[in-house]
XYZ file of C-alpha atoms in Angstrom:
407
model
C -32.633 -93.160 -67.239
C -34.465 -91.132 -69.791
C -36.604 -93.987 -70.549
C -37.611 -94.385 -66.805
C -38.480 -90.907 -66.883
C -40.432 -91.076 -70.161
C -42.253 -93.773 -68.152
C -42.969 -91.713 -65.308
C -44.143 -89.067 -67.351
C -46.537 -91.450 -69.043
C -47.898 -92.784 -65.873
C -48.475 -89.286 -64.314
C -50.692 -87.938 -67.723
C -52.956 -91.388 -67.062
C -53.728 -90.297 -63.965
C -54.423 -86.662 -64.435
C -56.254 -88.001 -67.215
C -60.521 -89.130 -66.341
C -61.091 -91.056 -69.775
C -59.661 -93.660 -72.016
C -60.139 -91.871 -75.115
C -58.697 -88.570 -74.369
C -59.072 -85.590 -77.257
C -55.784 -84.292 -78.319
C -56.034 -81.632 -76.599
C -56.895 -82.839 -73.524
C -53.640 -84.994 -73.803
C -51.314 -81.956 -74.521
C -52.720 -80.224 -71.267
C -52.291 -83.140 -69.539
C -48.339 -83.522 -70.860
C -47.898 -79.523 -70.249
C -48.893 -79.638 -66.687
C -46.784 -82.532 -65.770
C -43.680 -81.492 -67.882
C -42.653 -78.810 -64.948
C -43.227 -81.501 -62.518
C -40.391 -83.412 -64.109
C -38.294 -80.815 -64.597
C -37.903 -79.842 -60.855
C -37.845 -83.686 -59.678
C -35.017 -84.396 -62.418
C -34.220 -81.814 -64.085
C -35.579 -83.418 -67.416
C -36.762 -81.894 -70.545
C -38.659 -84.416 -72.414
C -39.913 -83.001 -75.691
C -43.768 -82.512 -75.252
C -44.698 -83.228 -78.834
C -42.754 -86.708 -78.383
C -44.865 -87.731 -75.389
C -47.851 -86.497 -77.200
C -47.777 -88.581 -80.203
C -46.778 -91.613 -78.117
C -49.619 -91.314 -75.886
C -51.955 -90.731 -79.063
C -50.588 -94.447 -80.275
C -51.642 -96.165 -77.277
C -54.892 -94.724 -76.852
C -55.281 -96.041 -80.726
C -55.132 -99.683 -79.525
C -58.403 -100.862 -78.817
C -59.870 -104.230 -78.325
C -63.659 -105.293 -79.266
C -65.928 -106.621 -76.591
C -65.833 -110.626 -75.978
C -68.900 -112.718 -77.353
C -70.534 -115.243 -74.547
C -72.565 -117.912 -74.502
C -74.130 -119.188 -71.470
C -76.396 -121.130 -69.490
C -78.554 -120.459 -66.464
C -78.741 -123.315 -64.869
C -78.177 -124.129 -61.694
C -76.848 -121.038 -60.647
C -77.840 -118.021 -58.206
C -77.356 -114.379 -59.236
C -74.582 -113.454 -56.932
C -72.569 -110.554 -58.380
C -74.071 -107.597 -58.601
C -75.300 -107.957 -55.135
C -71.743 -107.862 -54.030
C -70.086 -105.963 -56.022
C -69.168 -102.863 -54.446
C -68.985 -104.655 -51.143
C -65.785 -106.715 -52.337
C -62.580 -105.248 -51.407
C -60.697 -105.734 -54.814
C -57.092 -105.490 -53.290
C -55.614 -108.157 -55.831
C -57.383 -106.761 -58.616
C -56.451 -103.371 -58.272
C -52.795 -103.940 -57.354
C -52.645 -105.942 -60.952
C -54.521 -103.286 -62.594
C -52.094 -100.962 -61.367
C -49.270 -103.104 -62.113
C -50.869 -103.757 -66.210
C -50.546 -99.347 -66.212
C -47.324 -98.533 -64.863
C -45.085 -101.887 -65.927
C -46.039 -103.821 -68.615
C -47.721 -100.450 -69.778
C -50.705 -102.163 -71.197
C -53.048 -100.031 -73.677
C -55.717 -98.049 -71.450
C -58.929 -99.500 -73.976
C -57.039 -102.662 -73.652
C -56.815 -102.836 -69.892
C -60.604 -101.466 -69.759
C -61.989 -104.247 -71.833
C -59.860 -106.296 -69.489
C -61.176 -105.366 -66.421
C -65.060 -105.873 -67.752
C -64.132 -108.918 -69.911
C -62.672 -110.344 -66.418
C -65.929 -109.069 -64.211
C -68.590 -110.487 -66.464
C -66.614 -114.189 -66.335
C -66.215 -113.923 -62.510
C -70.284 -112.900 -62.575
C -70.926 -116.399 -64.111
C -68.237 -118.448 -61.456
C -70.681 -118.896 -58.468
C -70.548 -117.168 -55.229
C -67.897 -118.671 -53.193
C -69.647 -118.456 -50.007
C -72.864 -120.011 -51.508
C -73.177 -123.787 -49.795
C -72.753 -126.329 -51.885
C -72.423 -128.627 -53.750
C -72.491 -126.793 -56.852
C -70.655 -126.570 -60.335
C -69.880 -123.929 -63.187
C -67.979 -125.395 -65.893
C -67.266 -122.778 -68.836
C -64.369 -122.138 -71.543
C -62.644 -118.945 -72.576
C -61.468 -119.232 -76.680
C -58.249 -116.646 -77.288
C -56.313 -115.937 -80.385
C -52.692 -117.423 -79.930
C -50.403 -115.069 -78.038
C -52.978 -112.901 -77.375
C -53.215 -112.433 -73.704
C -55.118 -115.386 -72.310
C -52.772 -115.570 -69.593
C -53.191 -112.083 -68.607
C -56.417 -112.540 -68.709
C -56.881 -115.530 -66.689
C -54.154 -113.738 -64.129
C -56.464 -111.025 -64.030
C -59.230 -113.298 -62.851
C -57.692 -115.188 -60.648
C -57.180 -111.779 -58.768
C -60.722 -111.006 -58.790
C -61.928 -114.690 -57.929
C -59.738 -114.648 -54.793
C -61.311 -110.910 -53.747
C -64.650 -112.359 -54.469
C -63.630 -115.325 -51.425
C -62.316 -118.269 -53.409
C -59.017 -119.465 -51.359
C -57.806 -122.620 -53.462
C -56.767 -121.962 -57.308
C -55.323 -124.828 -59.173
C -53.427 -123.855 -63.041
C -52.985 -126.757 -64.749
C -50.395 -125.515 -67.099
C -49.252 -127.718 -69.792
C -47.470 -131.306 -70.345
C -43.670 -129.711 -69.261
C -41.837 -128.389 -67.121
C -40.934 -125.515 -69.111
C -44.390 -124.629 -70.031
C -45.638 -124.910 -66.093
C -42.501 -123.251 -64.612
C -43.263 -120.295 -67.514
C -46.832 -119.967 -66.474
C -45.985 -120.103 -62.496
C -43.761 -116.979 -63.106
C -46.459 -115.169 -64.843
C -48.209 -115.612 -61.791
C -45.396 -114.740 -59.430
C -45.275 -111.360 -60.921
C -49.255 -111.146 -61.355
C -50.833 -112.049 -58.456
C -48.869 -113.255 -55.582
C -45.984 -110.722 -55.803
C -42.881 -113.113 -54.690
C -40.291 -114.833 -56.366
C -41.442 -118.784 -55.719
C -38.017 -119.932 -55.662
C -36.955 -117.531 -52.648
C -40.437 -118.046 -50.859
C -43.445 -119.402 -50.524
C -45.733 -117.393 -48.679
C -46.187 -113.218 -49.085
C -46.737 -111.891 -45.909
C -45.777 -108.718 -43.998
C -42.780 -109.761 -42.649
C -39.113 -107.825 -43.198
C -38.408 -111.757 -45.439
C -40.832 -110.073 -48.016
C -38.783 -107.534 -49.217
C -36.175 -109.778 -51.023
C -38.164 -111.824 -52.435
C -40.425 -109.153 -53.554
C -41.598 -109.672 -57.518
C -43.692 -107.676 -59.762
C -46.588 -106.431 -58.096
C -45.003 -107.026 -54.762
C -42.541 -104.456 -56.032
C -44.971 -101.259 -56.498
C -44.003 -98.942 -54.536
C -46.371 -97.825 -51.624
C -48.043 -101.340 -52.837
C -50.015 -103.366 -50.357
C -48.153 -106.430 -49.417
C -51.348 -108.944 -49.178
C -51.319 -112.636 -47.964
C -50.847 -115.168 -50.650
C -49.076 -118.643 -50.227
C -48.217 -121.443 -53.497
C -47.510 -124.543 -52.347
C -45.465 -124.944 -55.875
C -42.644 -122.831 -57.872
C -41.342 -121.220 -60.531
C -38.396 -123.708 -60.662
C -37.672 -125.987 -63.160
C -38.715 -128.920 -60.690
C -41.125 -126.920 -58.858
C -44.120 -128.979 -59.130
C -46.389 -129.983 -56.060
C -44.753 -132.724 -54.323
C -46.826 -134.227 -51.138
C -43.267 -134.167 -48.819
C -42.576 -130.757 -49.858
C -46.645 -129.565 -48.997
C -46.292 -131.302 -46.091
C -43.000 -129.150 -45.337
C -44.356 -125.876 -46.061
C -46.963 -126.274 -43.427
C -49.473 -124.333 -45.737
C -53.109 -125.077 -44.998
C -55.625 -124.581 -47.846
C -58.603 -122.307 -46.705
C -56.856 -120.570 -44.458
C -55.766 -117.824 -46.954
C -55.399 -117.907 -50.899
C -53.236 -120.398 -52.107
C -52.206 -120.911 -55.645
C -51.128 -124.260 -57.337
C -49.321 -124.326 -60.643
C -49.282 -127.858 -61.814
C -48.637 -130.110 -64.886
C -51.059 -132.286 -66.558
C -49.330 -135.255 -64.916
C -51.522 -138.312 -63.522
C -49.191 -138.709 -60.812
C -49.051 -135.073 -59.937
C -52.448 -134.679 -60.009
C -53.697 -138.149 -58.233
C -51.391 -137.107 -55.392
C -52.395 -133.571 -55.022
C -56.063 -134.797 -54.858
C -55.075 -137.904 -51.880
C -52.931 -134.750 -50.081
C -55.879 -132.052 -50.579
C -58.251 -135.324 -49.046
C -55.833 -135.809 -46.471
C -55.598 -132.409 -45.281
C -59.351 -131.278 -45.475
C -61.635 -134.152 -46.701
C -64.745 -134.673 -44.207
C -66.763 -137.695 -44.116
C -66.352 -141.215 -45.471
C -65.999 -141.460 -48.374
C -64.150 -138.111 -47.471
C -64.748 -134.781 -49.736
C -63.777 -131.412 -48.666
C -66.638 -129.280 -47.879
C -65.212 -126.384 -45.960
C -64.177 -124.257 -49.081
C -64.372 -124.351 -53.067
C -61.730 -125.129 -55.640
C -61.288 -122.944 -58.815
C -59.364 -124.841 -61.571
C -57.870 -123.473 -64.796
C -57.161 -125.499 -67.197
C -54.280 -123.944 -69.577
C -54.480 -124.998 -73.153
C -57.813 -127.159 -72.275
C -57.706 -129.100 -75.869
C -54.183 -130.773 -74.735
C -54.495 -133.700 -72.637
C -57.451 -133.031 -70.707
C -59.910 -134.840 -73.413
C -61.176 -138.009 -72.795
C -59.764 -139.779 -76.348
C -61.532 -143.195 -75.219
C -64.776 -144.487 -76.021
C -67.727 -143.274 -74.233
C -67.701 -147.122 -72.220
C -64.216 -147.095 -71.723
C -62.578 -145.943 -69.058
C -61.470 -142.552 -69.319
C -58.064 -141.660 -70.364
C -55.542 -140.753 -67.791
C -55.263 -137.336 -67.441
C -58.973 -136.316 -67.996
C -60.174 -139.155 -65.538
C -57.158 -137.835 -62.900
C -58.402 -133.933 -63.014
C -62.377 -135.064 -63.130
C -61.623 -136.938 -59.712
C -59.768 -133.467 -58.175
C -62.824 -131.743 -59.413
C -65.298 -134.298 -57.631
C -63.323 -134.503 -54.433
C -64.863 -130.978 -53.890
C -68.491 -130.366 -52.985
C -67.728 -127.111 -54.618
C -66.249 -126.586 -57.806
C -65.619 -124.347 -60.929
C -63.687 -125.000 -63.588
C -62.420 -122.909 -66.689
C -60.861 -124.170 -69.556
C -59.012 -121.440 -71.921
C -57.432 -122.399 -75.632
C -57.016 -120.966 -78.821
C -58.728 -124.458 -80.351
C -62.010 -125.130 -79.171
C -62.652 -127.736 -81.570
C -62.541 -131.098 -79.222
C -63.913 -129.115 -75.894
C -67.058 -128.286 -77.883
C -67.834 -131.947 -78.967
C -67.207 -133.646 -75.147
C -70.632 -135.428 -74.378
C -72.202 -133.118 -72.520
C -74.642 -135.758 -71.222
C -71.201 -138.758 -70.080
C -70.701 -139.415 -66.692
C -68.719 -141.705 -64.775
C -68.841 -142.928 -61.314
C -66.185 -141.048 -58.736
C -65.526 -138.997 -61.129
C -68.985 -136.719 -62.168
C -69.076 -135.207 -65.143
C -66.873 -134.666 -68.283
C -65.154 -131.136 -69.202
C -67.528 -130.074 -71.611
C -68.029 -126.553 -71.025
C -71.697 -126.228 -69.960
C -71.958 -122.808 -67.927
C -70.659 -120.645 -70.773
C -68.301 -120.032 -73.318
C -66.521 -116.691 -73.496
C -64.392 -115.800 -76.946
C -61.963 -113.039 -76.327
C -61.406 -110.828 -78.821
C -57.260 -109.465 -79.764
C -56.797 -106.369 -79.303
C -55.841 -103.825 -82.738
C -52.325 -104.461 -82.132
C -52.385 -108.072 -82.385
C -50.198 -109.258 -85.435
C -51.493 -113.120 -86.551
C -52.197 -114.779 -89.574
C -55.095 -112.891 -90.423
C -53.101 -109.336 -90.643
C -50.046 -111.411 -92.114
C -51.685 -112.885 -94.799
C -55.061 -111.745 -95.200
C -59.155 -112.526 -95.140
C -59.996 -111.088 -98.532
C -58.579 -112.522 -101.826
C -59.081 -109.180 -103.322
C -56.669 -107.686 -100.562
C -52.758 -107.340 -101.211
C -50.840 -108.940 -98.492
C -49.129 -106.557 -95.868
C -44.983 -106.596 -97.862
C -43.370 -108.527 -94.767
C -41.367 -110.257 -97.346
C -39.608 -109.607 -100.314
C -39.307 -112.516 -102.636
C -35.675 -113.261 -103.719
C -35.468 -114.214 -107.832
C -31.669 -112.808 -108.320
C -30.310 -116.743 -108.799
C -32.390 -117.113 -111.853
C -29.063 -115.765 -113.753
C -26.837 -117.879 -111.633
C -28.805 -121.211 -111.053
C -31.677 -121.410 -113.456
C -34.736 -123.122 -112.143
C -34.473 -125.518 -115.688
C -30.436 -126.518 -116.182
C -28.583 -129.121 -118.363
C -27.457 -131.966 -116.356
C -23.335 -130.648 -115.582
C -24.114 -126.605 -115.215
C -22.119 -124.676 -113.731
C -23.651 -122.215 -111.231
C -21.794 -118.996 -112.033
């Protein structure tokens, strides 16, 4: 209870609060005008220097800007156009949700919300006719938030007008069923397993799931046509079952980097709105991610060879689409950056090689890898994470007689 409270109280001094990197006095007005507010709602009395210093160690976490490179070509200025015309319902709710749940750092969540803009700025505009493509590749640290971040722009991709997103998450279930509740909780605000579409009805409420659980939250139309079970990959009976059209409103697919999975989501996405002959669907883009890009999406044949399996099955979903863009995220760039930028191959266009831009996220202050385990600098004493144990020297010397006797 006090914890929930101590939460509260946190939330209310960020939004008396008008800047990320508050004096400390400005945060000890801010905690002594809510205080009293608490105290007649609960009758707590949280200690104000407490709340002080634990608000002054999460505006201490900070997170660098991301380095870009990118290309022009090919694509039309769109965003800043649009920009404050776009209703950004998804990507508020999730902002809201990073504050007052996970209780992300407020310099984190700011360099989250440009880092997120300025990738969405380089996607083209969804309602631009096509065809068109953006490929481009977003480098993360290990553990460091790359699914937030692509969560996060998801949300703003489907304000901008984008109504199909595909997540190609992994080689296993585990790994896809993982990243599908990530998403249940980030963007479409239901529990998969209970329900497939979020919609206004009274069946919302049960099924309700992290941002679908703020209170006084909008509850705004989503639909996945897979879940966060341990089977709950796309399947065409069960697509066929759910009666969920693509276009209509956003619909999110969580998949695995299957060949079957992913040749029979392309022949059901052709089925259901290809146009012409040989059919291609026309009527709306397709925004893929591709989790963990350097892991089975690289073509490891030769360049006359037919492609491997997996990288020729998701180059055919992205040419079924006269529109198309495609983001590949990892922590190891190394074999995106050497795909032939220049191979094609017929029905399938061109390989993954990330030509639009890349984008290298930054961790944020509080990240703990290698680098803060061990150390950059020779000259620099390692941080003492470990003690090392040389009490058995006595018991077990390292250089014994054949026969000792520990002891």
């Amino acid at each position: 209870m006090e914890a929930d409270i101590r939460n509260q109280a946190r939330n209310l001094v960020l939004n008396l609060l008008d800047t990320n990197t508050p004096t400390d006095e400005e945060l000890r007005e801010a905690v002594n005008d809510i205080l009293p507010v608490l105290r007649r709602r609960h009758g707590a009395d949280l200690d104000a220097d407490e709340l002080v210093r634990l608000l002054q160690a999460e505006f201490n976490i900070f997170q660098a800007d991301a380095v870009s490179l990118d290309s022009s070509d090919g694509h039309l200025e769109w965003f800043g156009e649009q920009r404050e015309s776009i209703e950004w319902r998804f990507w508020n709710r999730y902002v809201r949700y990073l504050q007052e749940e996970v209780r992300l750092p407020p310099l984190v969540l700011q360099r989250l919300d440009s880092t997120t803009q300025r990738i969405l700025e380089k996607l083209e505009d969804p309602s631009r006719p096509g065809p068109w493509d953006r490929r481009g590749m977003v480098v993360g640290q290990v553990q460091s938030g790359k699914t937030g971040n692509y969560t996060g722009l998801i949300c703003r991709a489907v304000d901008a007008g984008y109504r199909l997103v595909i997540v190609l998450a992994g080689m296993h279930n585990s790994l896809r069923s993982q990243t599908q509740l990530r998403l249940d909780e980030g963007f479409l605000g239901i529990d998969t397993q209970l329900r497939q579409i979020a919609d206004a009805d009274d069946g919302f409420t049960a099924a309700a799931l992290g941002v679908g659980r703020l209170v006084g939250g909008h509850r705004l139309a989503t639909a996945s046509l897979t879940t966060s079970a341990e089977h709950g990959d796309f399947g065409i009976a069960k697509a066929k079952s759910a009666g969920i059209v693509p276009g209509d409103y956003p619909v999110l697919l969580v998949v695995k980097k299957n060949t079957t999975i992913l040749n029979n989501l392309r022949e059901w996405l052709l089925n259901v709105s290809g146009l012409g002959d040989p059919k291609r669907i026309r009527e709306f883009p397709v925004f893929v991610i591709d989790d963990e890009a350097d892991n089975a999406s690289i073509n490891t044949k030769a360049e006359d060879d037919d492609p491997a399996k997996v990288n020729r099955a998701i180059r055919a979903l992205l040419w079924s689409f006269d529109r198309r863009a495609y983001i590949g995220y990892t922590a190891t760039p190394f074999a995106n950056i050497y795909i032939d930028p220049d191979v094609e191959h017929d029905g399938l266009g061109p390989d993954l090689f990330p030509r639009s831009f890349i984008e290298y996220l930054r961790a944020p202050s509080n990240y703990f890898g290698p680098a803060r385990l061990f150390g950059t600098d020779p000259d620099e004493s390692p941080l003492p994470l470990y003690r090392e144990v040389d009490d058995s020297e006595a018991w077990l010397p390292d250089r014994h007689k054949n026969g000792h006797v520990p002891g």
